[in-house]
């Protein structure tokens, strides 16, 4: 009986394509492999998601070739990506693309080959000339078009393509190979004893450099090139001479990873305190039973959640299983990795976007082969190919960066982790000092078990939090700092203590403004004002990447009277340099950490006490642990409330609570200053009192009558077009389609998005709220019906309009 395969392609089309398997490939084809299949006019790369014997009603084409000897996606990850594609309404191919590293995913180039069926005896001289060129030179389709454009051979080439004498094959664009280096070893018949005997003999000339090098290297062989001291004894000459003299040779070995320099002290695991032990005992029982359990570890800042994670992970590894540790930001990865590496060493593989493609592929392959059992990284590490998964940890589970916004699939790592753990009978630990409303609601419904850590570790106590009303300090400011904050900073510096300042705006200032006509320069690629970066003298749009030199004259009235308004992290940095000229100040934001390794370098500098003050955006609020920090200041707490969102207050509270937790983590008491023009905002008072339960209670009371998450699931439809009137009309038609399919649910909009225009496209949005109990199959069927009705209603009109669907939208 014939075998058929369903193949996923990385297109937005939400369907798979069916092919038949030629007899010669039947014994080697498996789900999870990449294959070449004829698609349109070329041979495309796809991933087999299903094998079956159901003959379709249409004539099928054959699979041409198999790209992988073994599946690159396990059945578990195929099942997980299928669930994501349904629940988050993305194509299965797009989801597989997100789960695989570069070198194994769909990113490819189209290369040309001469078809096996081509009869060269029937071809003209010109045709043979083109084919010979292609056979001698590996050529992409784009290169060939450029090569023969405007020449007499262009028509010849086009006809050969049309007649299928030339075939187009996709090949992985990035053939990533593992990085290697030389490892010097003894040549045949040589060893350490032979070297010592030679060096002690009379025939040795001690003045020769290579004999000195042999004396130094004899005890170290085998030795990697990167481990050889960089001095005058070891040069390319001396190593080559040792090789020529028959003492050493080399072999190529994989380069060590970037974390091999970290300290490995497995016996340094800390003893848990009473609170931590109680939480761990519960987790340990679930791990022993090997059954899915979801825990919310609600621990105040500095209470030692990481130690509980480490003990749980140790039990998992000792039982022969593996684990995933998710952190919300790449910025947290260096500190997190060093703490886990100390206990687990080479069991750890790091996965994040600042690594090179080669580094990520190596980490992925090590995990897939079972060489390593722990993956650490941000959101996408939830797809790590862990063998025999036993535990998933989501540190700072409340963080919005766990949600993928663009491109599809727009998944949430928290929900994905829970589903993956369910599939593996694994345990999930969601940890946070300020749990999200969704996690607290899960605990209230019994969907996760609440574990609490109520005390800071050792002698550390929660910091005192002071609210400073900036309206009352108009005449008592030092730059952007109210006098009480300034004086506390002065005092801390005298005691050689450290300071963290948060200002959640990048750049030098919020914007440039004309003093004569009031005009504020806006980005030509979005509807936002341009941020001024003084160091680079640039106006920048952080949403689209657009930048230009600072304007010298107003583009509206021509006046040269332009004034910098507001402030950003660069401006605050300059003020600090003037106020505290003897202090070392570092900035920690997206701009200062754009280079590879910058995160780790800045954090190490601060952690080693080589900087006194760290000024940064929200990155400084997240999970960092510096015992010598005693003063934390939030320069302007009101920036978070400016964004139009029902979650704005929650985000502000979480940010303030998290940054407050950076103070007083050692044996020195800490103090936190919150500068604001809205001192009566309840969120500020809850943050001052470290009262997360009180804040959550009030926030839930606000959301419940409005049916906002966590009481509903928010689905956002985003419509984009270069024509505002078309996207407006399409949005109204889409709303009617939603109401036709489901008449009894709240639908908000349509309305222009908060950023109405970006990258030359106008953006409108519609929100709908559905029951949180609705699963992947319901959501997929409902959204498919809505989009089918919408497509029928527009009947080919508004072809410029694109619709993106975002399930569990963060707004």
Short mmCIF file of C-alpha atoms in Angstrom, two decimals, residues 94-265:
data_model
loop_
_atom_site.label_atom_id
_atom_site.label_comp_id
_atom_site.label_asym_id
_atom_site.label_seq_id
_atom_site.Cartn_x
_atom_site.Cartn_y
_atom_site.Cartn_z
CA UNK A 94 5.88 28.89 10.94
CA UNK A 95 5.82 27.24 14.36
CA UNK A 96 8.41 24.61 13.37
CA UNK A 97 10.56 27.46 12.01
CA UNK A 98 10.48 29.11 15.47
CA UNK A 99 11.38 25.83 17.22
CA UNK A 100 14.48 25.04 15.15
CA UNK A 101 17.88 26.79 15.18
CA UNK A 102 19.48 28.33 12.10
CA UNK A 103 21.03 25.64 9.92
CA UNK A 104 18.16 23.24 10.61
CA UNK A 105 15.15 25.44 9.89
CA UNK A 106 13.57 26.54 6.60
CA UNK A 107 15.83 29.52 5.87
CA UNK A 108 17.14 28.70 2.42
CA UNK A 109 18.41 29.82 -0.97
CA UNK A 110 17.19 28.67 -4.37
CA UNK A 111 19.98 26.97 -6.35
CA UNK A 112 19.88 25.81 -9.96
CA UNK A 113 20.72 22.31 -11.20
CA UNK A 114 20.43 20.63 -14.58
CA UNK A 115 17.49 18.20 -14.63
CA UNK A 116 18.36 14.49 -14.79
CA UNK A 117 15.83 14.12 -17.64
CA UNK A 118 17.53 16.70 -19.89
CA UNK A 119 18.63 15.26 -23.25
CA UNK A 120 21.62 17.42 -24.16
CA UNK A 121 21.69 16.06 -27.71
CA UNK A 122 18.50 17.97 -28.43
CA UNK A 123 19.83 21.35 -27.24
CA UNK A 124 21.28 24.30 -29.13
CA UNK A 125 24.81 25.62 -28.60
CA UNK A 126 23.48 28.57 -26.58
CA UNK A 127 21.44 26.25 -24.33
CA UNK A 128 24.47 24.04 -23.81
CA UNK A 129 26.52 27.13 -22.90
CA UNK A 130 24.03 28.02 -20.12
CA UNK A 131 23.91 24.45 -18.79
CA UNK A 132 27.70 24.16 -18.78
CA UNK A 133 27.96 27.40 -16.82
CA UNK A 134 25.49 26.06 -14.22
CA UNK A 135 27.30 22.72 -13.95
CA UNK A 136 30.66 24.39 -13.39
CA UNK A 137 29.50 27.15 -11.04
CA UNK A 138 27.05 26.66 -8.16
CA UNK A 139 24.51 29.39 -8.88
CA UNK A 140 21.43 30.74 -7.10
CA UNK A 141 18.31 31.74 -9.01
CA UNK A 142 18.89 35.42 -8.16
CA UNK A 143 22.53 35.24 -9.33
CA UNK A 144 21.50 33.66 -12.63
CA UNK A 145 18.87 36.33 -13.29
CA UNK A 146 21.50 39.05 -12.74
CA UNK A 147 24.14 37.20 -14.80
CA UNK A 148 22.08 36.95 -17.99
CA UNK A 149 19.91 40.03 -17.60
CA UNK A 150 20.20 42.22 -20.71
CA UNK A 151 22.14 39.56 -22.63
CA UNK A 152 21.16 37.33 -25.50
CA UNK A 153 21.20 34.34 -23.14
CA UNK A 154 18.38 35.70 -20.94
CA UNK A 155 15.64 34.25 -23.14
CA UNK A 156 17.59 31.01 -23.47
CA UNK A 157 17.82 30.71 -19.68
CA UNK A 158 14.11 31.54 -19.22
CA UNK A 159 13.09 28.88 -21.77
CA UNK A 160 15.28 26.23 -20.13
CA UNK A 161 13.56 27.02 -16.81
CA UNK A 162 10.10 26.93 -18.38
CA UNK A 163 10.82 23.60 -20.12
CA UNK A 164 12.17 22.20 -16.81
CA UNK A 165 15.57 21.49 -18.31
CA UNK A 166 16.83 23.43 -15.28
CA UNK A 167 15.43 22.71 -11.82
CA UNK A 168 15.30 25.00 -8.80
CA UNK A 169 16.27 23.42 -5.50
CA UNK A 170 16.13 25.04 -2.07
CA UNK A 171 19.18 24.50 0.12
CA UNK A 172 19.59 25.58 3.75
CA UNK A 173 20.87 29.14 3.55
CA UNK A 174 23.17 28.76 6.49
CA UNK A 175 25.22 25.60 6.47
CA UNK A 176 26.29 26.01 10.06
CA UNK A 177 29.18 23.83 11.10
CA UNK A 178 30.47 23.36 14.58
CA UNK A 179 33.42 25.65 15.39
CA UNK A 180 36.69 23.75 15.81
CA UNK A 181 40.23 24.44 16.97
CA UNK A 182 43.52 22.56 17.01
CA UNK A 183 44.35 20.28 19.91
CA UNK A 184 48.06 19.40 20.06
CA UNK A 185 48.80 15.75 20.91
CA UNK A 186 51.88 13.53 20.95
CA UNK A 187 53.00 12.22 17.57
CA UNK A 188 53.14 8.42 17.13
CA UNK A 189 55.79 6.87 19.35
CA UNK A 190 56.26 10.00 21.46
CA UNK A 191 55.07 10.76 25.00
CA UNK A 192 55.94 12.79 28.09
CA UNK A 193 58.68 10.37 29.21
CA UNK A 194 60.36 10.40 25.79
CA UNK A 195 60.32 14.21 25.79
CA UNK A 196 61.92 14.39 29.25
CA UNK A 197 64.59 11.87 28.29
CA UNK A 198 65.41 13.90 25.18
CA UNK A 199 65.55 17.19 27.10
CA UNK A 200 67.97 15.67 29.64
CA UNK A 201 70.23 14.20 26.95
CA UNK A 202 73.46 15.78 25.72
CA UNK A 203 72.16 16.17 22.17
CA UNK A 204 69.65 18.87 23.13
CA UNK A 205 70.47 22.51 22.34
CA UNK A 206 68.85 24.50 25.13
CA UNK A 207 69.25 27.75 23.24
CA UNK A 208 66.77 26.68 20.57
CA UNK A 209 63.28 28.11 21.07
CA UNK A 210 61.49 24.91 20.11
CA UNK A 211 63.29 22.88 22.81
CA UNK A 212 62.25 25.47 25.42
CA UNK A 213 58.68 25.17 24.12
CA UNK A 214 58.86 21.36 24.35
CA UNK A 215 60.00 21.60 27.99
CA UNK A 216 57.03 23.83 28.84
CA UNK A 217 54.40 21.91 26.89
CA UNK A 218 55.44 18.34 27.84
CA UNK A 219 53.37 18.26 31.05
CA UNK A 220 50.30 19.82 29.37
CA UNK A 221 49.73 17.63 26.29
CA UNK A 222 47.02 17.19 25.06
CA UNK A 223 46.54 20.96 24.95
CA UNK A 224 44.17 23.10 22.92
CA UNK A 225 45.46 26.00 20.84
CA UNK A 226 43.35 28.44 22.92
CA UNK A 227 45.02 27.17 26.13
CA UNK A 228 48.60 27.78 24.99
CA UNK A 229 50.08 30.89 26.67
CA UNK A 230 50.43 33.91 24.43
CA UNK A 231 54.14 34.60 24.93
CA UNK A 232 57.42 34.67 23.04
CA UNK A 233 58.17 30.96 23.58
CA UNK A 234 55.06 29.65 21.88
CA UNK A 235 54.81 31.01 18.36
CA UNK A 236 53.56 29.56 15.10
CA UNK A 237 57.23 28.86 14.32
CA UNK A 238 57.98 26.84 17.50
CA UNK A 239 54.79 24.78 17.18
CA UNK A 240 55.50 24.06 13.52
CA UNK A 241 59.10 23.14 14.41
CA UNK A 242 57.93 20.72 17.13
CA UNK A 243 55.64 19.15 14.53
CA UNK A 244 58.41 18.93 11.91
CA UNK A 245 60.77 17.35 14.46
CA UNK A 246 58.18 14.61 14.97
CA UNK A 247 57.25 15.42 18.58
CA UNK A 248 53.68 16.64 18.27
CA UNK A 249 50.81 16.65 15.82
CA UNK A 250 47.27 18.03 16.01
CA UNK A 251 43.67 17.04 15.60
CA UNK A 252 40.59 19.22 15.11
CA UNK A 253 38.27 19.31 18.14
CA UNK A 254 35.10 21.28 18.91
CA UNK A 255 35.76 24.67 20.49
CA UNK A 256 34.71 25.04 24.09
CA UNK A 257 31.52 27.01 24.76
CA UNK A 258 31.54 30.51 26.19
CA UNK A 259 30.58 29.29 29.67
CA UNK A 260 33.52 26.96 30.23
CA UNK A 261 35.36 29.67 32.17
CA UNK A 262 32.74 29.72 34.94
CA UNK A 263 33.37 28.21 38.36
CA UNK A 264 32.20 24.63 38.88
CA UNK A 265 31.75 23.82 42.57
#
